[in-house]
XYZ file of C-alpha atoms in Angstrom:
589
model
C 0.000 0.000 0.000
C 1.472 3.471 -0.487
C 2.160 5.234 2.305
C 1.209 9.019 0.451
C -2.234 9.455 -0.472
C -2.760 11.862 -3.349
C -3.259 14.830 -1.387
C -0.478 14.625 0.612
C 1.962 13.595 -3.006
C 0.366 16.792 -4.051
C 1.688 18.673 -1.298
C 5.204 17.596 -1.815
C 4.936 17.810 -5.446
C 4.127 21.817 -4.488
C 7.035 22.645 -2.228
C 9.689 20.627 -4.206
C 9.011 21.378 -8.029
C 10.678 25.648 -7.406
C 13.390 23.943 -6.019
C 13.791 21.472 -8.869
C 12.869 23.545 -11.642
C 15.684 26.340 -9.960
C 18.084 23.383 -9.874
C 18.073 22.528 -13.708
C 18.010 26.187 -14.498
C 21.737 26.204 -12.759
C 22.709 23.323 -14.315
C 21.730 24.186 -17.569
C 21.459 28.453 -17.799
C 23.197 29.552 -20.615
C 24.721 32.424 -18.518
C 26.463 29.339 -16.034
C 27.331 26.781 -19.001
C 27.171 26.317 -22.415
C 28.456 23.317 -23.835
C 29.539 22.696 -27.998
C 30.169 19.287 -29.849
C 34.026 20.177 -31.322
C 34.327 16.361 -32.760
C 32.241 13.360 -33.580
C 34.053 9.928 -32.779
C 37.269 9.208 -34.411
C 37.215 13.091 -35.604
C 40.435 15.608 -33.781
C 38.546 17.505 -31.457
C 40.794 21.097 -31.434
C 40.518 24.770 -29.978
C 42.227 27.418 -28.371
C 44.006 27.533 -25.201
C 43.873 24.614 -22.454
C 39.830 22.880 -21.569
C 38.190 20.404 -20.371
C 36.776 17.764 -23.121
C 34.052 15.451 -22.073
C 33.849 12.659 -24.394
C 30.831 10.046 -24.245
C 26.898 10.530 -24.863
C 23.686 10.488 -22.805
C 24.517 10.725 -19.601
C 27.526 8.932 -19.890
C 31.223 10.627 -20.332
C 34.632 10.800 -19.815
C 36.737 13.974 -19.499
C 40.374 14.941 -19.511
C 41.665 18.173 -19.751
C 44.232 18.992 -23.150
C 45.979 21.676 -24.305
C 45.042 22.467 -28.326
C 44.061 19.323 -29.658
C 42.374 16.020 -28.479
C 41.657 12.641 -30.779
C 38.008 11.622 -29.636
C 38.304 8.288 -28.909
C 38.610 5.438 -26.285
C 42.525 5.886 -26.651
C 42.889 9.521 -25.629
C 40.228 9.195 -23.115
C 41.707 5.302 -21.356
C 38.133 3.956 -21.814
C 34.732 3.744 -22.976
C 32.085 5.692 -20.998
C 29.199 4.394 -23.314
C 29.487 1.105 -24.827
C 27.895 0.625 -28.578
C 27.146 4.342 -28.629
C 28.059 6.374 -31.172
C 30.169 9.574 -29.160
C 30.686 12.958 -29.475
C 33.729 14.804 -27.613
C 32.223 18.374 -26.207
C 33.824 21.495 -24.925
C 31.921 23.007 -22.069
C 32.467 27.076 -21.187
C 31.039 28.239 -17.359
C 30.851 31.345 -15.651
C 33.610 31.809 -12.967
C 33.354 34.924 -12.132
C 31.789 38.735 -12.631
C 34.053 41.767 -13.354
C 36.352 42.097 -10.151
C 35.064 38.825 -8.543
C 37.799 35.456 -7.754
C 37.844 32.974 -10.654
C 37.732 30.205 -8.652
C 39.714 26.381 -9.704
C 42.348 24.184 -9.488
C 45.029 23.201 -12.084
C 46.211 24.863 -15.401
C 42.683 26.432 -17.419
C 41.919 28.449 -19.728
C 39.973 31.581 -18.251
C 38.152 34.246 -21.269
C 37.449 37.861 -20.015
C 34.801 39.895 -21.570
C 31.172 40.459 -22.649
C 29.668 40.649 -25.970
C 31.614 38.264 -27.532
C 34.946 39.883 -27.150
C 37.390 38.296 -24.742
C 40.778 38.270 -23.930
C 41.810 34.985 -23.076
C 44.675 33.583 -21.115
C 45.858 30.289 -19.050
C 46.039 30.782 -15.585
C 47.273 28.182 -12.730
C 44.900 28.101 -9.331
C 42.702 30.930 -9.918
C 42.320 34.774 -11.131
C 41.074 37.716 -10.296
C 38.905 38.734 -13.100
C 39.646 41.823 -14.107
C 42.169 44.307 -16.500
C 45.316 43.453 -14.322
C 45.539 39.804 -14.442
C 44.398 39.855 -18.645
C 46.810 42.801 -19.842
C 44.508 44.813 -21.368
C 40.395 45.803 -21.555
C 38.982 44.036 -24.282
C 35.470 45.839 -24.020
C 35.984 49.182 -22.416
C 33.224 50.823 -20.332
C 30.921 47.723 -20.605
C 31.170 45.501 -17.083
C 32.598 41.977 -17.928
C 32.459 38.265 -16.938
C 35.051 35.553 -16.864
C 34.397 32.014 -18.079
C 37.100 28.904 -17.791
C 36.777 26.884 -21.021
C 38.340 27.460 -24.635
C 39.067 30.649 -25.927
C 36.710 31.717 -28.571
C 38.241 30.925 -31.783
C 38.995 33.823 -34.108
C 39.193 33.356 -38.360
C 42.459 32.348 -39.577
C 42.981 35.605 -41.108
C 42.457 37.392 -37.672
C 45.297 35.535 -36.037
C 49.130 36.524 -36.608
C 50.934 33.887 -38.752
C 54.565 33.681 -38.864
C 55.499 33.287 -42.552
C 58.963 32.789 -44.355
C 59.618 34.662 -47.307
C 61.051 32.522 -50.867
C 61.067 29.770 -48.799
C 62.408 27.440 -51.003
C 65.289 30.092 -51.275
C 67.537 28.065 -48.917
C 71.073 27.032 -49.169
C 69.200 23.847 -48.100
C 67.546 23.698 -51.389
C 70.892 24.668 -53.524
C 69.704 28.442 -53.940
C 73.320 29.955 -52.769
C 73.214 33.443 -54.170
C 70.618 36.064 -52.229
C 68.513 33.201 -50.553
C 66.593 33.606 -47.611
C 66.590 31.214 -45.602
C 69.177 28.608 -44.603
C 66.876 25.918 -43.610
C 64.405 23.442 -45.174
C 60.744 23.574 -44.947
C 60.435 21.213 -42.811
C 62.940 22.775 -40.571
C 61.081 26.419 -41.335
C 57.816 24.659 -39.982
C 59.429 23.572 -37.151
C 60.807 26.600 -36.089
C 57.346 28.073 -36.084
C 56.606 28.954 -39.598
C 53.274 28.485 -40.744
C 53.107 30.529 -43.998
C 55.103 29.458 -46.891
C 55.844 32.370 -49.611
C 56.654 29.859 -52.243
C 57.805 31.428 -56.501
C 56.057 29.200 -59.161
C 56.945 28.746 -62.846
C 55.601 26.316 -65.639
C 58.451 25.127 -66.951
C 60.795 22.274 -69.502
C 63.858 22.783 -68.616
C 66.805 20.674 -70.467
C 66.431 17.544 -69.550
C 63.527 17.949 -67.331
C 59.726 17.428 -67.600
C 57.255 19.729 -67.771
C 55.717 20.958 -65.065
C 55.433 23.535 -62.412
C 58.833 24.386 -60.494
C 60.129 26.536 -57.639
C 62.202 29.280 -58.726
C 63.745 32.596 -57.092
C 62.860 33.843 -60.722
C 60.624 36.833 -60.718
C 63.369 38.930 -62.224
C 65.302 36.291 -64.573
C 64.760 33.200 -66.525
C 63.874 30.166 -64.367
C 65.811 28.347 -67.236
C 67.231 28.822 -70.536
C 64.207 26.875 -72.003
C 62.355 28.407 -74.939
C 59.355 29.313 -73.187
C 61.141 31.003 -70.429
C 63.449 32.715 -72.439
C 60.188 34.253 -74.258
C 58.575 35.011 -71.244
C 61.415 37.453 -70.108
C 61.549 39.093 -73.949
C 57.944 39.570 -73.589
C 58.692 42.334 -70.369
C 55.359 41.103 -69.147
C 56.641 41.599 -65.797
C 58.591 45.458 -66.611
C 62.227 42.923 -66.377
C 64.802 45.345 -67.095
C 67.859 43.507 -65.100
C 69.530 40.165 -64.908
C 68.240 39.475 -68.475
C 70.749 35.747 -67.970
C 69.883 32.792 -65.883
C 71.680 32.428 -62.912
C 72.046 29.041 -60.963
C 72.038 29.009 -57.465
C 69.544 32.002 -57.419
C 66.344 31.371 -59.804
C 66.738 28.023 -59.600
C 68.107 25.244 -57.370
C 70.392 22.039 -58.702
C 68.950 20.102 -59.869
C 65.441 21.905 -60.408
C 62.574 21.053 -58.422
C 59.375 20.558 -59.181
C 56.437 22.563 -56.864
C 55.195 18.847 -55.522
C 58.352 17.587 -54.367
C 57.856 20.711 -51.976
C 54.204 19.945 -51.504
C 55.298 16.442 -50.051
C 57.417 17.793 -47.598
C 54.817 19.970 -46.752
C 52.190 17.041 -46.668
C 54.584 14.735 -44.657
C 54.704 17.548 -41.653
C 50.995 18.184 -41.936
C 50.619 14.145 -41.386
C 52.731 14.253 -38.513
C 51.474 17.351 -36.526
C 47.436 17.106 -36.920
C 46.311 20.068 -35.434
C 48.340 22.736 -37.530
C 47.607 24.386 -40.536
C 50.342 25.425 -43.413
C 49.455 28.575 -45.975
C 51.367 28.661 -49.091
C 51.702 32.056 -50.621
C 51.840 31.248 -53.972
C 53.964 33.618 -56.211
C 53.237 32.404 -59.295
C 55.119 33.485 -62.607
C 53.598 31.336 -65.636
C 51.238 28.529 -64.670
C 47.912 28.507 -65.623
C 45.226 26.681 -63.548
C 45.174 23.381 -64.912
C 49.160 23.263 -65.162
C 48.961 24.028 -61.298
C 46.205 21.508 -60.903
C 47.774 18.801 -62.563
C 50.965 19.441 -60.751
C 49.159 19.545 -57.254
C 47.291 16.363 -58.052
C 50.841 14.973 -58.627
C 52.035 15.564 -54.961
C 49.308 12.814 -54.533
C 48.767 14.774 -50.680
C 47.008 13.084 -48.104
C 46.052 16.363 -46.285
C 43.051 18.354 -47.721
C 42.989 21.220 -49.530
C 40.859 24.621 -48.332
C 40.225 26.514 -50.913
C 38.543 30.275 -49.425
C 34.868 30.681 -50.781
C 34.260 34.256 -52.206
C 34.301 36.653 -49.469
C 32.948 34.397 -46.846
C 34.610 34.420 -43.389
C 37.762 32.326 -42.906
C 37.106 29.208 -41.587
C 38.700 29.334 -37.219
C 41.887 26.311 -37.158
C 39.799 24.154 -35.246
C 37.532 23.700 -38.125
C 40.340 23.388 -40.331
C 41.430 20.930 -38.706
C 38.234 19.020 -38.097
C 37.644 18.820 -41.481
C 41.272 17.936 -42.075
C 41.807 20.767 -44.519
C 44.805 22.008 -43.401
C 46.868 23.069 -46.413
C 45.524 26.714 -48.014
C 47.810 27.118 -51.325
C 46.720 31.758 -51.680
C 48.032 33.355 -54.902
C 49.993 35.345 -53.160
C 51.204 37.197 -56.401
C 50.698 36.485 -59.928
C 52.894 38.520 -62.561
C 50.833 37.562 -65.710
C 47.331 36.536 -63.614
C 47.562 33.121 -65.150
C 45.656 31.816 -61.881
C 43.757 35.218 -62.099
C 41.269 37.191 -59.872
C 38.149 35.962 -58.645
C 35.689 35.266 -61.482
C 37.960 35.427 -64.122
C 38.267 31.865 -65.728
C 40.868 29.332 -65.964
C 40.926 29.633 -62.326
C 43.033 26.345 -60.172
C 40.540 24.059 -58.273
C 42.706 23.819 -55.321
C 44.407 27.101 -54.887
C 42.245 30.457 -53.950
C 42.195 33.266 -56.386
C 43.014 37.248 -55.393
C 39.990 38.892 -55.124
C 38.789 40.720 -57.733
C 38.755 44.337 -57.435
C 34.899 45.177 -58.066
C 34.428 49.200 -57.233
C 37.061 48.736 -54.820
C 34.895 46.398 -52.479
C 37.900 43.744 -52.254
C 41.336 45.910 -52.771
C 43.855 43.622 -53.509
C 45.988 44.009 -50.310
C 48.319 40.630 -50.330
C 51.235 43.281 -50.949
C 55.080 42.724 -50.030
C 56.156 45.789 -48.403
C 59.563 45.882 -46.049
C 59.110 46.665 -42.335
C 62.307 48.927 -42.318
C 64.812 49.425 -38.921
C 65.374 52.873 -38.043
C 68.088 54.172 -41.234
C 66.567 52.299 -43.946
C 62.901 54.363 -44.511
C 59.460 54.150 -43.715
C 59.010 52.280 -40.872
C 56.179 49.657 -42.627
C 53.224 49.713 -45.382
C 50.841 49.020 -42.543
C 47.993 51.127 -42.572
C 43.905 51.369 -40.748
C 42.471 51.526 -44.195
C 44.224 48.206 -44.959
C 43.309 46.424 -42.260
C 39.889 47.588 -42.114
C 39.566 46.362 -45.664
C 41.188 43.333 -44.446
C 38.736 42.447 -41.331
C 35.864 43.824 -43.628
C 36.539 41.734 -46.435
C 37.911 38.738 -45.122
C 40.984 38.760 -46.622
C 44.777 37.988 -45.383
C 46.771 40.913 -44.758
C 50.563 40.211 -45.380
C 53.289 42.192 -44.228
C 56.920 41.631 -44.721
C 59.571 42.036 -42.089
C 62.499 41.841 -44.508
C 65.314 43.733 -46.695
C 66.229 41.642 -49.326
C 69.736 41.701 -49.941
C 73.194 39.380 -50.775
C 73.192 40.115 -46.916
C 70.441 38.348 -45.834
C 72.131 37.039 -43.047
C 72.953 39.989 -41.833
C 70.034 42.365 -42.892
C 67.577 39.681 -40.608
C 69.498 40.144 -37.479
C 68.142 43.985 -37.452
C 64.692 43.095 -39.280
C 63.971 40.092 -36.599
C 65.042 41.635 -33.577
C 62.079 41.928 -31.078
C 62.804 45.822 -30.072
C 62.538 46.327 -34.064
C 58.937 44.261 -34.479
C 57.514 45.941 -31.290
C 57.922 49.516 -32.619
C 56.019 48.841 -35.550
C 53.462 46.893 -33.531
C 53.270 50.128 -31.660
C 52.638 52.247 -34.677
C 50.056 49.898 -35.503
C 47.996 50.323 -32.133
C 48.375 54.425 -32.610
C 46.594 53.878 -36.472
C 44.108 51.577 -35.085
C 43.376 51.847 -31.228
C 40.446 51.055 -30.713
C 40.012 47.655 -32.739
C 43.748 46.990 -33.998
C 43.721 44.230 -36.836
C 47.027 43.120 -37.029
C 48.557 41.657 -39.637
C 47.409 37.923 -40.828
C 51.005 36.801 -41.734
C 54.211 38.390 -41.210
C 57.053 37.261 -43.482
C 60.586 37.229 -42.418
C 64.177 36.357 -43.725
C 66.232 34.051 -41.808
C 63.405 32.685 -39.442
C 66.640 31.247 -37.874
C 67.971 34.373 -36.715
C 66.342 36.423 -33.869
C 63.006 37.172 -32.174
C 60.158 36.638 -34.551
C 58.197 33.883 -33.746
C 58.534 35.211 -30.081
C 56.865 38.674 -31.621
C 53.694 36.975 -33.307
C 53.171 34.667 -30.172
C 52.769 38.156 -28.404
C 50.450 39.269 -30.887
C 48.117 36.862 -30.361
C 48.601 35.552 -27.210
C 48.435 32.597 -24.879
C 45.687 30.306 -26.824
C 47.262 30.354 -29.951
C 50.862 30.557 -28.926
C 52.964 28.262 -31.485
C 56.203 26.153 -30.025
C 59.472 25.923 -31.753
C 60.451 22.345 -32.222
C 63.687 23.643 -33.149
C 66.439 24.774 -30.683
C 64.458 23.334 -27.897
C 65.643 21.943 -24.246
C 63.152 19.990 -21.464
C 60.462 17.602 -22.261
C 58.410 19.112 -25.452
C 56.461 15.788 -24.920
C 53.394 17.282 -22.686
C 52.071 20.695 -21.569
C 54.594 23.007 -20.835
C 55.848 26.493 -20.991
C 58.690 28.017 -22.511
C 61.490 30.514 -21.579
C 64.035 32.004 -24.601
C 67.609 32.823 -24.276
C 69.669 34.370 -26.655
C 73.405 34.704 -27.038
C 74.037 38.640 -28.642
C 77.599 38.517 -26.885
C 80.496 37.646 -28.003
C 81.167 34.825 -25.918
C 80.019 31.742 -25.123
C 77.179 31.568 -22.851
C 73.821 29.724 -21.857
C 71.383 29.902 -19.636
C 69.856 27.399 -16.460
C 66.586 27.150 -15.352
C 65.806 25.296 -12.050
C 62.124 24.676 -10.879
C 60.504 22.524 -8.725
C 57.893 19.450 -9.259
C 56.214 17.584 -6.277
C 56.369 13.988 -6.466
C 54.273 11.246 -3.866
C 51.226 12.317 -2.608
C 49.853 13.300 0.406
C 51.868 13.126 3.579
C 54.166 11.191 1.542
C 54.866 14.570 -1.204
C 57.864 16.418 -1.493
C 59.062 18.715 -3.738
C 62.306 17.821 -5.762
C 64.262 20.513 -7.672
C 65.374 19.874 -11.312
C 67.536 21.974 -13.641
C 67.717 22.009 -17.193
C 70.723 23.627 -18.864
C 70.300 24.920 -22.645
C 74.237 24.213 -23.203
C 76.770 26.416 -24.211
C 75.446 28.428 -27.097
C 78.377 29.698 -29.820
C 77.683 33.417 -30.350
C 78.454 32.648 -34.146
C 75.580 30.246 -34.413
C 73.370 33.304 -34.333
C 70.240 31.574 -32.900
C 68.676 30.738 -29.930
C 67.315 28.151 -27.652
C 64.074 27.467 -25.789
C 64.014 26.048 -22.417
C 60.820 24.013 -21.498
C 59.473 23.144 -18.187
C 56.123 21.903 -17.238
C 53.373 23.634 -16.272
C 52.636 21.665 -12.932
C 55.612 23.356 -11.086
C 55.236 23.422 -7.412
C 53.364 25.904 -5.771
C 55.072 28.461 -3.963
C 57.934 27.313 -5.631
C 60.148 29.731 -7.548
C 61.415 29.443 -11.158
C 65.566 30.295 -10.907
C 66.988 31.623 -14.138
C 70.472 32.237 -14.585
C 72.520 33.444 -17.433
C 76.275 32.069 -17.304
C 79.129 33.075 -18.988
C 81.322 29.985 -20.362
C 84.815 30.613 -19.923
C 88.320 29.062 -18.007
C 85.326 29.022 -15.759
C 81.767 30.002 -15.419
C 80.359 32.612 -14.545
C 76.973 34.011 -13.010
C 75.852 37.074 -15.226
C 72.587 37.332 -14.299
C 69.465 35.910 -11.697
C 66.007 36.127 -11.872
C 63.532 34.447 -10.190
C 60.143 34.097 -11.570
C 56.934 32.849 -9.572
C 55.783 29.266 -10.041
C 52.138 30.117 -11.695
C 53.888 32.067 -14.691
C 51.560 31.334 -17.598
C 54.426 31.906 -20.416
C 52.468 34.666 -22.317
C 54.497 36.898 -23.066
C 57.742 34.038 -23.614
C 60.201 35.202 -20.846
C 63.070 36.250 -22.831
C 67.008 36.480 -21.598
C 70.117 37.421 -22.736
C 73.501 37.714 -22.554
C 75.381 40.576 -24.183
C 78.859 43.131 -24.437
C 82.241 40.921 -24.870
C 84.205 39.024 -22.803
C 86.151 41.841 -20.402
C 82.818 43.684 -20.150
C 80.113 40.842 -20.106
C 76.610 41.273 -19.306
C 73.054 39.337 -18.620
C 69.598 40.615 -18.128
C 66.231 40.464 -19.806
C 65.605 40.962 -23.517
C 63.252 43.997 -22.991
């Protein structure tokens, strides 16, 4: 028999339902938590910054917190939380916190501060205060903000910074040994941070050769001495009033290369880091669409191709990367506009078209203009009606941080120095202050040499920082942060870092110090190195750096320490400068 009679179920039914219906409406409220599907099973789940990915169905899931990228399966997540389901992997976003108020959690998370849509976002360990202090800046000023702890939201592609490399395939790597610009391959390039490839193009038969679509440093001189090259310089299509000779070593490597021997390379990193994305800048010099198109189908790639729709909004990387359309191949420049404006035909399947210029609605602003160091000129060819045009139309703005020059080597240690990129970056903010739209790529000579990468990861801040694999120290294996040091002295010197991890738990913890050295660095080697330590430091723990000098003995030049919940955004930057009876170490500001 049951014990309630309807009357008295009733009664119970009154005074709980407010309290139930109030308890969904916190679980569920938009304003607490909002939750998005980023991956279906056996899809790359990927976003910005550091979150918390739940990966299951029903009422049934498993969750584990990644930086950038997660696979969303039973592997990633060490199980199955619904059996004979098909699952989904979501992100979740909550409310931690109003304007001034303590962001309350535990661990490494991404926290987003703003209102309307318009954050700042940045990874913070234990908690934040939420407000213009801990986030560097007011993203919405005069409106009162929130905080929320989940991924940052995701910006276009064209919105973010991209470091690029200018003639890419213009290495001594490649066989280019007069005026080339970079010393490394593209593989090497991409792992040093690169993820824009400014790539010459010619249709070509050289002696001996195929046809087909090469690389070439050939804008101003014959790729070859073919027929059809030779005719294409007579022609003065492109106003060529120098170097009317072929020169080896500078418009073309040896042997010659075709474009899809560089598009495997390109493929083959793609395949082995699945959550980046690669634009190629195409300048093209003679290829038509199809001769592109046959030569692309060629590289027989295994990554997709995104090819930009006509003025729609960039796709964000995530999506990219979803998708598995990682590889964007942008006529960059077109002497001849074989691969054409928008809507003009014979245009390439795979590669996306300049935009037309239709009552000036899409200027044409993929333009190569030199950031210049105080001596050489004009300081850059950035300007508000540019970028406007840029965020307005959806279109990549590309900037170039470069002098070329036989000196390349030496021209990029001015061009990539950090001081250099932050005083344009400050002319920038003083054209556009309200809104700035930086530039969408930002070529440079000699990605090797100096502070670039370490610029552009300043730009755009902590969730879409990008790691060099190159020159790195520590375990690049998990989540960690980074510190730089560079060697401008001449003499040897390197830096240490000591930090502290706890290890046991409970009663039984204790905290252990480790050191990583970066080694003696050469000053002639001209480059620098990374130092990586995890992110789960100890707390309360300090983060010892010292710069040494390397000598008959060492030598301490300089101490910092830096607190243990340092969220590496800005990179921490040292260095050791003057010469060896007047040696000195400090920070690179």
């Amino acid at each position: 028999m049951n014990p309630f009679n309807q009357n008295t179920r009733f009664r119970i039914f009154k005074f709980v339902f407010p309290f139930f219906i109030l308890l969904i409406f916190h679980q569920i409220s938009p304003a607490q938590v909002t939750s998005r599907e980023c991956a279906k099973e056996g899809e790359r789940c990927a976003f910005a910054g550091t979150a918390e990915v739940a990966y299951g169905a029903g009422n049934r899931w498993a969750t584990k917190v990644a930086t950038s990228s997660i696979q969303c399966g039973v592997a990633a997540f060490g199980g199955d939380p619904a059996e004979n389901v098909l699952k989904t992997c979501q992100l979740t976003t909550k409310k931690c916190a109003g304007e001034g108020g303590k962001c309350e959690f535990s661990g490494v998370k991404t926290v987003n501060y703003g209102a309307n849509g318009i954050f700042a976002s940045r990874t913070f360990r234990d908690g934040v205060t939420c407000g213009v202090a801990a986030f560097g800046y007011d993203p919405v000023p005069n409106v009162l903000k929130q905080c929320f702890i989940g991924p940052a939201p995701e910006k276009p592609i064209n919105e973010i910074t991209w470091l690029g490399t200018h003639n890419a395939i213009a290495s001594t790597y490649y066989g280019f040994f007069i005026q080339n610009s970079q010393r490394d391959s593209v593989t090497a390039q991409l792992d040093r941070g690169a993820r824009a490839l400014e790539i010459d193009t010619v249709k070509d038969t050289p002696a001996g050769f195929a046809t087909g679509v090469y690389v070439c440093h050939c804008g101003a001189a014959p790729h070859s001495l073919s027929n059809e090259e030779l005719n294409r310089f007579a022609s003065k299509k492109e106003n060529q009033t120098s170097w009317p000779f072929q020169l080896p070593g500078w418009t073309h490597p040896t042997p010659y290369m075709r474009f899809s021997t560089i598009l495997k390379e390109i493929d083959k990193w793609l395949i082995a880091n699945p959550n980046e994305i690669v634009i190629v800048l195409m300048e093209n010099n003679s290829a038509n669409g199809a001769q592109l198109d046959t030569e692309i189908e060629a590289a027989g790639l295994q990554t997709g191709i995104y090819r930009h729709p006509d003025d729609d909004k960039w796709q964000t990387k995530s999506e990219l990367v979803r998708k598995n359309q990682r590889l964007i191949l942008q006529v960059s420049d077109d002497k001849i506009y074989a691969l054409g404006y928008r809507g003009l035909t014979g245009e390439s399947k795979y590669a996306t078209p300049k935009y037309k210029v239709v009552d000036n609605k899409y200027m044409e602003i993929l333009s190569y203009g030199a950031l210049t160091p105080p001596g050489y000129g004009n300081l850059n060819e950035y300007s508000k009606d540019k970028a406007d045009d840029a965020r307005t139309g959806n279109k990549l703005l590309v900037m170039g941080a470069f002098k070329s020059a036989l000196t390349d080597e030496l021209t990029s240690r001015s061009f990539n120095q950090y001081s250099f990129l932050n005083a344009a970056k400050a002319q920038w903010q003083d054209m556009n202050p309200k809104n700035t739209f930086y530039p969408s790529i930002i070529e440079v000579n000699q990605i090797h040499i100096g502070d670039a990468l370490r610029f552009v990861n300043d730009l755009n801040g902590g969730p879409y920082m990008i790691s060099s694999k190159a020159d790195n120290i520590g375990d690049t294996s998990g989540d960690s942060w980074q510190l730089r040091f560079e060697n401008n002295a001449a003499f040897n010197a390197g830096i240490v870092v000591t930090y502290w991890q706890d290890f046991g738990s409970g009663a039984a913890k204790v905290s252990v110090p480790i050191v990583v050295n970066s080694g003696v660095l050469n000053p002639a080697l001209g480059v620098a190195r990374m130092v990586n330590i995890p992110r789960n430091t100890s707390a309360g723990k300090p983060i010892s750096v010292r710069v040494i000098l390397y000598s008959t003995a060492e030598f301490d030049l300089y101490k910092e320490d830096h607190p243990a919940n340092f969220v590496g955004s800005p990179v921490p930057c040292f260095k050791a400068t003057g010469i060896l009876t007047s040696p000195k170490g400090s920070r690179c500001e």
